[in-house]
Amino acid sequence: GAVVSQHPSRVICKSGTSVKIECRSLDFQATTMFWYRQFPKQSLMLMATSNEGSKATYEQGVEKDKFLINHASLTLSTLTVTSAHPEDSSFYICSASDGRTEAFFGQGTRLTVV
Amino acid sequence: GQNIDQPTEMTATEGAIVQINCTYQTSGFNGLFWYQQHAGEAPTFLSYNVLDGLEEKGRFSSFLSRSKGYSYLLLKELQMKDSASYLCARRDSGGYNKLIFGAGTRLAVHP
């Protein structure tokens, strides 16, 4: 399967600061990238869908000004959690698709806001 | 979440067979995925069904009935390492083919 690299795998930040998470498709062009959030013992909740060169589409209830998504190239999308608070602590996972059958997941980022 | 239902937890014995069911909303349906997720890790792809019937892949098989909005994942010859969460995900036929996940089924395999 194709490789999607997500970085960092773990990050701890202070409340009020911003954190950027990168998602890269290493061996294919990702026309679409998806960002998910997962709380402990819960399923993946889709936050937003981004297409290269256009604005992200956010799911209902997700604050677009708090979770900034940029998909500037066919191999890179970033998620920035702005003014992070402890309740933003979660597991964030990206997936990337080139329009074929399946989307491939990154390794996930464990964010802890203290 | 979002009208995808699967059991919360299941237990099974090593070497046995287990079937994990999933029901979903049929409108705008464009494929059904199963993923395996170990605690603290990202999901890994197991299977994909878009047409009715059974897809077999080694110890894992997945079945789909489009008219009933129903799928199951069948795991044979269970091993301890199969203890994980199994996520049923529906792909929308809308613009971006986004995947919507069910809450997941935590499977515990015991000796």
PDB file of C-alpha atoms in Angstrom:
ATOM      1  CA  GLY A   1       0.000   0.000   0.000  1.00  0.00           C
ATOM      2  CA  ALA A   2       0.927   3.632  -0.342  1.00  0.00           C
ATOM      3  CA  VAL A   3       2.773   5.434   2.445  1.00  0.00           C
ATOM      4  CA  VAL A   4       1.461   8.413   4.342  1.00  0.00           C
ATOM      5  CA  SER A   5       3.783  10.033   6.850  1.00  0.00           C
ATOM      6  CA  GLN A   6       2.397  12.116   9.693  1.00  0.00           C
ATOM      7  CA  HIS A   7       4.563  14.257  11.916  1.00  0.00           C
ATOM      8  CA  PRO A   8       5.016  14.671  14.832  1.00  0.00           C
ATOM      9  CA  SER A   9       3.843  11.426  16.377  1.00  0.00           C
ATOM     10  CA  ARG A  10       3.579  13.013  19.812  1.00  0.00           C
ATOM     11  CA  VAL A  11       3.499  16.630  20.931  1.00  0.00           C
ATOM     12  CA  ILE A  12       2.967  18.349  24.240  1.00  0.00           C
ATOM     13  CA  CYS A  13       2.173  22.030  24.210  1.00  0.00           C
ATOM     14  CA  LYS A  14       1.135  24.711  26.650  1.00  0.00           C
ATOM     15  CA  SER A  15      -2.412  25.959  26.761  1.00  0.00           C
ATOM     16  CA  GLY A  16      -2.872  28.938  24.449  1.00  0.00           C
ATOM     17  CA  THR A  17      -0.170  27.992  21.982  1.00  0.00           C
ATOM     18  CA  SER A  18      -0.578  26.632  18.455  1.00  0.00           C
ATOM     19  CA  VAL A  19       0.531  23.281  17.100  1.00  0.00           C
ATOM     20  CA  LYS A  20       1.057  22.279  13.497  1.00  0.00           C
ATOM     21  CA  ILE A  21       0.693  18.693  12.311  1.00  0.00           C
ATOM     22  CA  GLU A  22       1.956  17.612   8.898  1.00  0.00           C
ATOM     23  CA  CYS A  23       0.645  14.869   6.680  1.00  0.00           C
ATOM     24  CA  ARG A  24       2.669  13.804   3.650  1.00  0.00           C
ATOM     25  CA  SER A  25       1.961  11.277   0.934  1.00  0.00           C
ATOM     26  CA  LEU A  26       5.362   9.818   0.107  1.00  0.00           C
ATOM     27  CA  ASP A  27       4.821   7.831  -3.057  1.00  0.00           C
ATOM     28  CA  PHE A  28       1.595   9.100  -4.592  1.00  0.00           C
ATOM     29  CA  GLN A  29      -0.224  12.332  -5.264  1.00  0.00           C
ATOM     30  CA  ALA A  30      -2.961  12.915  -2.737  1.00  0.00           C
ATOM     31  CA  THR A  31      -5.736  14.882  -4.375  1.00  0.00           C
ATOM     32  CA  THR A  32      -7.763  14.663  -1.184  1.00  0.00           C
ATOM     33  CA  MET A  33      -6.726  14.497   2.444  1.00  0.00           C
ATOM     34  CA  PHE A  34      -8.948  13.872   5.425  1.00  0.00           C
ATOM     35  CA  TRP A  35      -8.354  14.879   9.033  1.00  0.00           C
ATOM     36  CA  TYR A  36      -9.828  12.882  11.888  1.00  0.00           C
ATOM     37  CA  ARG A  37      -9.834  13.223  15.649  1.00  0.00           C
ATOM     38  CA  GLN A  38     -10.168  10.300  18.022  1.00  0.00           C
ATOM     39  CA  PHE A  39     -10.803  10.479  21.764  1.00  0.00           C
ATOM     40  CA  PRO A  40      -9.945   7.487  23.972  1.00  0.00           C
ATOM     41  CA  LYS A  41     -12.067   4.435  23.299  1.00  0.00           C
ATOM     42  CA  GLN A  42     -14.067   6.299  20.677  1.00  0.00           C
ATOM     43  CA  SER A  43     -14.101   6.081  16.919  1.00  0.00           C
ATOM     44  CA  LEU A  44     -12.578   8.382  14.360  1.00  0.00           C
ATOM     45  CA  MET A  45     -14.549  11.556  13.883  1.00  0.00           C
ATOM     46  CA  LEU A  46     -14.050  13.289  10.563  1.00  0.00           C
ATOM     47  CA  MET A  47     -13.080  16.903  11.089  1.00  0.00           C
ATOM     48  CA  ALA A  48     -12.523  18.142   7.563  1.00  0.00           C
ATOM     49  CA  THR A  49     -11.759  17.227   3.986  1.00  0.00           C
ATOM     50  CA  SER A  50      -9.161  19.124   2.011  1.00  0.00           C
ATOM     51  CA  ASN A  51      -8.399  19.198  -1.661  1.00  0.00           C
ATOM     52  CA  GLU A  52      -5.171  20.462  -3.084  1.00  0.00           C
ATOM     53  CA  GLY A  53      -5.349  24.138  -3.853  1.00  0.00           C
ATOM     54  CA  SER A  54      -8.780  24.791  -2.407  1.00  0.00           C
ATOM     55  CA  LYS A  55     -10.343  25.554   0.947  1.00  0.00           C
ATOM     56  CA  ALA A  56     -11.079  22.708   3.299  1.00  0.00           C
ATOM     57  CA  THR A  57     -14.623  21.494   3.889  1.00  0.00           C
ATOM     58  CA  TYR A  58     -15.330  21.222   7.590  1.00  0.00           C
ATOM     59  CA  GLU A  59     -17.782  18.880   9.239  1.00  0.00           C
ATOM     60  CA  GLN A  60     -20.587  20.299  11.309  1.00  0.00           C
ATOM     61  CA  GLY A  61     -19.439  21.427  14.723  1.00  0.00           C
ATOM     62  CA  VAL A  62     -15.763  21.769  13.806  1.00  0.00           C
ATOM     63  CA  GLU A  63     -14.437  25.315  14.173  1.00  0.00           C
ATOM     64  CA  LYS A  64     -12.565  26.246  11.019  1.00  0.00           C
ATOM     65  CA  ASP A  65     -10.814  29.174  12.706  1.00  0.00           C
ATOM     66  CA  LYS A  66      -9.482  26.916  15.417  1.00  0.00           C
ATOM     67  CA  PHE A  67      -8.421  24.027  13.205  1.00  0.00           C
ATOM     68  CA  LEU A  68      -6.654  25.554  10.234  1.00  0.00           C
ATOM     69  CA  ILE A  69      -6.092  23.219   7.321  1.00  0.00           C
ATOM     70  CA  ASN A  70      -3.791  23.905   4.421  1.00  0.00           C
ATOM     71  CA  HIS A  71      -3.363  21.606   1.429  1.00  0.00           C
ATOM     72  CA  ALA A  72      -0.826  23.530  -0.586  1.00  0.00           C
ATOM     73  CA  SER A  73       0.528  20.679  -2.686  1.00  0.00           C
ATOM     74  CA  LEU A  74      -0.431  17.206  -3.842  1.00  0.00           C
ATOM     75  CA  THR A  75       1.818  15.644  -1.211  1.00  0.00           C
ATOM     76  CA  LEU A  76       1.351  17.822   1.850  1.00  0.00           C
ATOM     77  CA  SER A  77      -1.505  18.900   4.065  1.00  0.00           C
ATOM     78  CA  THR A  78      -1.172  20.572   7.444  1.00  0.00           C
ATOM     79  CA  LEU A  79      -3.513  20.905  10.400  1.00  0.00           C
ATOM     80  CA  THR A  80      -2.837  23.733  12.845  1.00  0.00           C
ATOM     81  CA  VAL A  81      -4.591  23.657  16.193  1.00  0.00           C
ATOM     82  CA  THR A  82      -4.690  27.289  17.230  1.00  0.00           C
ATOM     83  CA  SER A  83      -4.876  28.516  20.827  1.00  0.00           C
ATOM     84  CA  ALA A  84      -4.917  24.960  22.059  1.00  0.00           C
ATOM     85  CA  HIS A  85      -6.697  24.061  25.294  1.00  0.00           C
ATOM     86  CA  PRO A  86      -6.655  20.867  27.350  1.00  0.00           C
ATOM     87  CA  GLU A  87      -9.939  19.733  25.787  1.00  0.00           C
ATOM     88  CA  ASP A  88      -8.163  19.673  22.414  1.00  0.00           C
ATOM     89  CA  SER A  89      -5.950  16.887  23.687  1.00  0.00           C
ATOM     90  CA  SER A  90      -6.664  13.960  21.390  1.00  0.00           C
ATOM     91  CA  PHE A  91      -5.303  11.630  18.735  1.00  0.00           C
ATOM     92  CA  TYR A  92      -5.312  13.331  15.346  1.00  0.00           C
ATOM     93  CA  ILE A  93      -5.041  11.176  12.216  1.00  0.00           C
ATOM     94  CA  CYS A  94      -4.824  12.116   8.577  1.00  0.00           C
ATOM     95  CA  SER A  95      -5.615  10.000   5.574  1.00  0.00           C
ATOM     96  CA  ALA A  96      -4.777  10.625   1.962  1.00  0.00           C
ATOM     97  CA  SER A  97      -6.421   9.532  -1.254  1.00  0.00           C
ATOM     98  CA  ASP A  98      -5.532   9.779  -4.914  1.00  0.00           C
ATOM     99  CA  GLY A  99      -9.094   8.977  -5.873  1.00  0.00           C
ATOM    100  CA  ARG A 100      -8.632   5.222  -6.042  1.00  0.00           C
ATOM    101  CA  THR A 101     -10.375   2.681  -3.856  1.00  0.00           C
ATOM    102  CA  GLU A 102      -8.936   3.285  -0.436  1.00  0.00           C
ATOM    103  CA  ALA A 103      -7.461   6.110   1.541  1.00  0.00           C
ATOM    104  CA  PHE A 104      -4.214   5.521   3.416  1.00  0.00           C
ATOM    105  CA  PHE A 105      -3.719   6.621   6.997  1.00  0.00           C
ATOM    106  CA  GLY A 106      -0.827   8.379   8.615  1.00  0.00           C
ATOM    107  CA  GLN A 107       0.578   7.149  11.904  1.00  0.00           C
ATOM    108  CA  GLY A 108      -1.393   9.641  13.953  1.00  0.00           C
ATOM    109  CA  THR A 109      -0.367  12.438  16.307  1.00  0.00           C
ATOM    110  CA  ARG A 110      -0.981  12.295  20.036  1.00  0.00           C
ATOM    111  CA  LEU A 111      -1.557  15.890  21.179  1.00  0.00           C
ATOM    112  CA  THR A 112      -1.452  16.723  24.860  1.00  0.00           C
ATOM    113  CA  VAL A 113      -2.222  20.266  25.937  1.00  0.00           C
ATOM    114  CA  VAL A 114      -1.080  21.137  29.442  1.00  0.00           C
TER     115      VAL A 114
ATOM    116  CA  GLY B   1     -21.477   7.674  14.599  1.00  0.00           C
ATOM    117  CA  GLN B   2     -23.641   8.910  11.772  1.00  0.00           C
ATOM    118  CA  ASN B   3     -26.004   5.914  11.536  1.00  0.00           C
ATOM    119  CA  ILE B   4     -23.333   3.249  11.417  1.00  0.00           C
ATOM    120  CA  ASP B   5     -23.985   0.641  14.052  1.00  0.00           C
ATOM    121  CA  GLN B   6     -21.726  -2.125  15.243  1.00  0.00           C
ATOM    122  CA  PRO B   7     -21.423  -3.910  18.581  1.00  0.00           C
ATOM    123  CA  THR B   8     -19.287  -2.172  21.169  1.00  0.00           C
ATOM    124  CA  GLU B   9     -17.409  -5.205  22.445  1.00  0.00           C
ATOM    125  CA  MET B  10     -16.982  -8.876  21.637  1.00  0.00           C
ATOM    126  CA  THR B  11     -14.933 -11.690  23.106  1.00  0.00           C
ATOM    127  CA  ALA B  12     -13.770 -14.883  21.446  1.00  0.00           C
ATOM    128  CA  THR B  13     -11.444 -17.791  21.983  1.00  0.00           C
ATOM    129  CA  GLU B  14      -8.133 -18.331  20.255  1.00  0.00           C
ATOM    130  CA  GLY B  15      -8.601 -20.529  17.187  1.00  0.00           C
ATOM    131  CA  ALA B  16     -12.305 -19.802  16.907  1.00  0.00           C
ATOM    132  CA  ILE B  17     -14.319 -17.791  14.363  1.00  0.00           C
ATOM    133  CA  VAL B  18     -15.969 -14.459  15.095  1.00  0.00           C
ATOM    134  CA  GLN B  19     -18.361 -12.352  13.030  1.00  0.00           C
ATOM    135  CA  ILE B  20     -18.610  -8.603  13.561  1.00  0.00           C
ATOM    136  CA  ASN B  21     -21.751  -7.046  12.125  1.00  0.00           C
ATOM    137  CA  CYS B  22     -22.252  -3.533  10.839  1.00  0.00           C
ATOM    138  CA  THR B  23     -25.384  -1.783   9.658  1.00  0.00           C
ATOM    139  CA  TYR B  24     -25.351   1.564   7.913  1.00  0.00           C
ATOM    140  CA  GLN B  25     -27.475   4.181   6.277  1.00  0.00           C
ATOM    141  CA  THR B  26     -27.907   3.258   2.609  1.00  0.00           C
ATOM    142  CA  SER B  27     -28.498   6.690   1.067  1.00  0.00           C
ATOM    143  CA  GLY B  28     -25.442   8.013  -0.749  1.00  0.00           C
ATOM    144  CA  PHE B  29     -23.570   4.773  -0.226  1.00  0.00           C
ATOM    145  CA  ASN B  30     -20.408   4.195  -2.226  1.00  0.00           C
ATOM    146  CA  GLY B  31     -18.518   1.400  -0.532  1.00  0.00           C
ATOM    147  CA  LEU B  32     -17.932  -0.240   2.820  1.00  0.00           C
ATOM    148  CA  PHE B  33     -14.525  -0.545   4.480  1.00  0.00           C
ATOM    149  CA  TRP B  34     -13.239  -2.487   7.438  1.00  0.00           C
ATOM    150  CA  TYR B  35     -10.175  -1.351   9.361  1.00  0.00           C
ATOM    151  CA  GLN B  36      -8.273  -2.826  12.277  1.00  0.00           C
ATOM    152  CA  GLN B  37      -6.911  -0.518  14.949  1.00  0.00           C
ATOM    153  CA  HIS B  38      -4.675  -1.414  17.852  1.00  0.00           C
ATOM    154  CA  ALA B  39      -4.685   0.928  20.836  1.00  0.00           C
ATOM    155  CA  GLY B  40      -2.680   4.074  20.209  1.00  0.00           C
ATOM    156  CA  GLU B  41      -2.063   3.280  16.561  1.00  0.00           C
ATOM    157  CA  ALA B  42      -3.556   4.364  13.264  1.00  0.00           C
ATOM    158  CA  PRO B  43      -6.108   2.129  11.531  1.00  0.00           C
ATOM    159  CA  THR B  44      -4.924  -0.413   9.002  1.00  0.00           C
ATOM    160  CA  PHE B  45      -6.989  -1.391   5.979  1.00  0.00           C
ATOM    161  CA  LEU B  46      -8.568  -4.843   6.007  1.00  0.00           C
ATOM    162  CA  SER B  47     -11.201  -4.974   3.303  1.00  0.00           C
ATOM    163  CA  TYR B  48     -13.411  -3.108   0.885  1.00  0.00           C
ATOM    164  CA  ASN B  49     -16.836  -4.070  -0.507  1.00  0.00           C
ATOM    165  CA  VAL B  50     -18.925  -2.137  -2.976  1.00  0.00           C
ATOM    166  CA  LEU B  51     -20.894  -4.975  -4.604  1.00  0.00           C
ATOM    167  CA  ASP B  52     -23.024  -7.577  -2.857  1.00  0.00           C
ATOM    168  CA  GLY B  53     -21.267 -10.706  -1.771  1.00  0.00           C
ATOM    169  CA  LEU B  54     -18.319 -12.067   0.093  1.00  0.00           C
ATOM    170  CA  GLU B  55     -14.716 -10.938  -0.296  1.00  0.00           C
ATOM    171  CA  GLU B  56     -12.178 -13.346   1.128  1.00  0.00           C
ATOM    172  CA  LYS B  57      -8.649 -12.388   2.049  1.00  0.00           C
ATOM    173  CA  GLY B  58      -6.785 -15.006   4.038  1.00  0.00           C
ATOM    174  CA  ARG B  59      -8.204 -15.365   7.536  1.00  0.00           C
ATOM    175  CA  PHE B  60     -10.429 -12.336   7.051  1.00  0.00           C
ATOM    176  CA  SER B  61     -13.576 -12.134   4.939  1.00  0.00           C
ATOM    177  CA  SER B  62     -16.081  -9.352   4.499  1.00  0.00           C
ATOM    178  CA  PHE B  63     -19.665  -9.535   3.294  1.00  0.00           C
ATOM    179  CA  LEU B  64     -21.969  -6.855   1.960  1.00  0.00           C
ATOM    180  CA  SER B  65     -25.680  -6.597   1.269  1.00  0.00           C
ATOM    181  CA  ARG B  66     -26.404  -3.210  -0.273  1.00  0.00           C
ATOM    182  CA  SER B  67     -30.178  -3.562  -0.145  1.00  0.00           C
ATOM    183  CA  LYS B  68     -30.116  -4.334   3.566  1.00  0.00           C
ATOM    184  CA  GLY B  69     -27.425  -1.839   4.486  1.00  0.00           C
ATOM    185  CA  TYR B  70     -25.527  -4.631   6.167  1.00  0.00           C
ATOM    186  CA  SER B  71     -21.978  -5.892   6.284  1.00  0.00           C
ATOM    187  CA  TYR B  72     -19.990  -8.264   8.408  1.00  0.00           C
ATOM    188  CA  LEU B  73     -16.328  -9.002   8.978  1.00  0.00           C
ATOM    189  CA  LEU B  74     -15.488 -12.644   9.578  1.00  0.00           C
ATOM    190  CA  LEU B  75     -12.262 -13.548  11.332  1.00  0.00           C
ATOM    191  CA  LYS B  76     -11.176 -17.181  11.252  1.00  0.00           C
ATOM    192  CA  GLU B  77      -8.534 -19.072  13.222  1.00  0.00           C
ATOM    193  CA  LEU B  78      -8.351 -16.272  15.741  1.00  0.00           C
ATOM    194  CA  GLN B  79      -4.990 -15.370  17.174  1.00  0.00           C
ATOM    195  CA  MET B  80      -4.179 -13.372  20.278  1.00  0.00           C
ATOM    196  CA  LYS B  81      -2.811 -10.585  18.096  1.00  0.00           C
ATOM    197  CA  ASP B  82      -6.271 -10.141  16.579  1.00  0.00           C
ATOM    198  CA  SER B  83      -7.335  -8.434  19.811  1.00  0.00           C
ATOM    199  CA  ALA B  84      -8.023  -4.916  18.555  1.00  0.00           C
ATOM    200  CA  SER B  85     -10.795  -2.558  17.570  1.00  0.00           C
ATOM    201  CA  TYR B  86     -12.484  -3.205  14.236  1.00  0.00           C
ATOM    202  CA  LEU B  87     -13.916  -0.184  12.506  1.00  0.00           C
ATOM    203  CA  CYS B  88     -16.667  -0.284   9.934  1.00  0.00           C
ATOM    204  CA  ALA B  89     -16.583   2.733   7.628  1.00  0.00           C
ATOM    205  CA  ARG B  90     -18.975   3.865   4.940  1.00  0.00           C
ATOM    206  CA  ARG B  91     -17.823   5.878   1.957  1.00  0.00           C
ATOM    207  CA  ASP B  92     -20.100   8.619   0.736  1.00  0.00           C
ATOM    208  CA  SER B  93     -20.891   9.049  -2.927  1.00  0.00           C
ATOM    209  CA  GLY B  94     -20.624  12.791  -2.512  1.00  0.00           C
ATOM    210  CA  GLY B  95     -17.850  14.932  -3.924  1.00  0.00           C
ATOM    211  CA  TYR B  96     -14.843  13.823  -1.915  1.00  0.00           C
ATOM    212  CA  ASN B  97     -15.602  10.155  -1.190  1.00  0.00           C
ATOM    213  CA  LYS B  98     -15.170  10.778   2.506  1.00  0.00           C
ATOM    214  CA  LEU B  99     -15.171   7.895   4.944  1.00  0.00           C
ATOM    215  CA  ILE B 100     -17.495   7.961   7.917  1.00  0.00           C
ATOM    216  CA  PHE B 101     -16.598   5.564  10.708  1.00  0.00           C
ATOM    217  CA  GLY B 102     -18.717   3.594  13.100  1.00  0.00           C
ATOM    218  CA  ALA B 103     -17.852   3.582  16.782  1.00  0.00           C
ATOM    219  CA  GLY B 104     -15.778   0.416  16.408  1.00  0.00           C
ATOM    220  CA  THR B 105     -15.984  -3.029  17.964  1.00  0.00           C
ATOM    221  CA  ARG B 106     -13.378  -3.942  20.577  1.00  0.00           C
ATOM    222  CA  LEU B 107     -12.537  -7.604  20.171  1.00  0.00           C
ATOM    223  CA  ALA B 108     -10.790  -9.466  22.966  1.00  0.00           C
ATOM    224  CA  VAL B 109      -9.296 -12.844  22.065  1.00  0.00           C
ATOM    225  CA  HIS B 110      -8.498 -15.065  25.036  1.00  0.00           C
ATOM    226  CA  PRO B 111      -6.671 -18.396  25.250  1.00  0.00           C
TER     227      PRO B 111
END
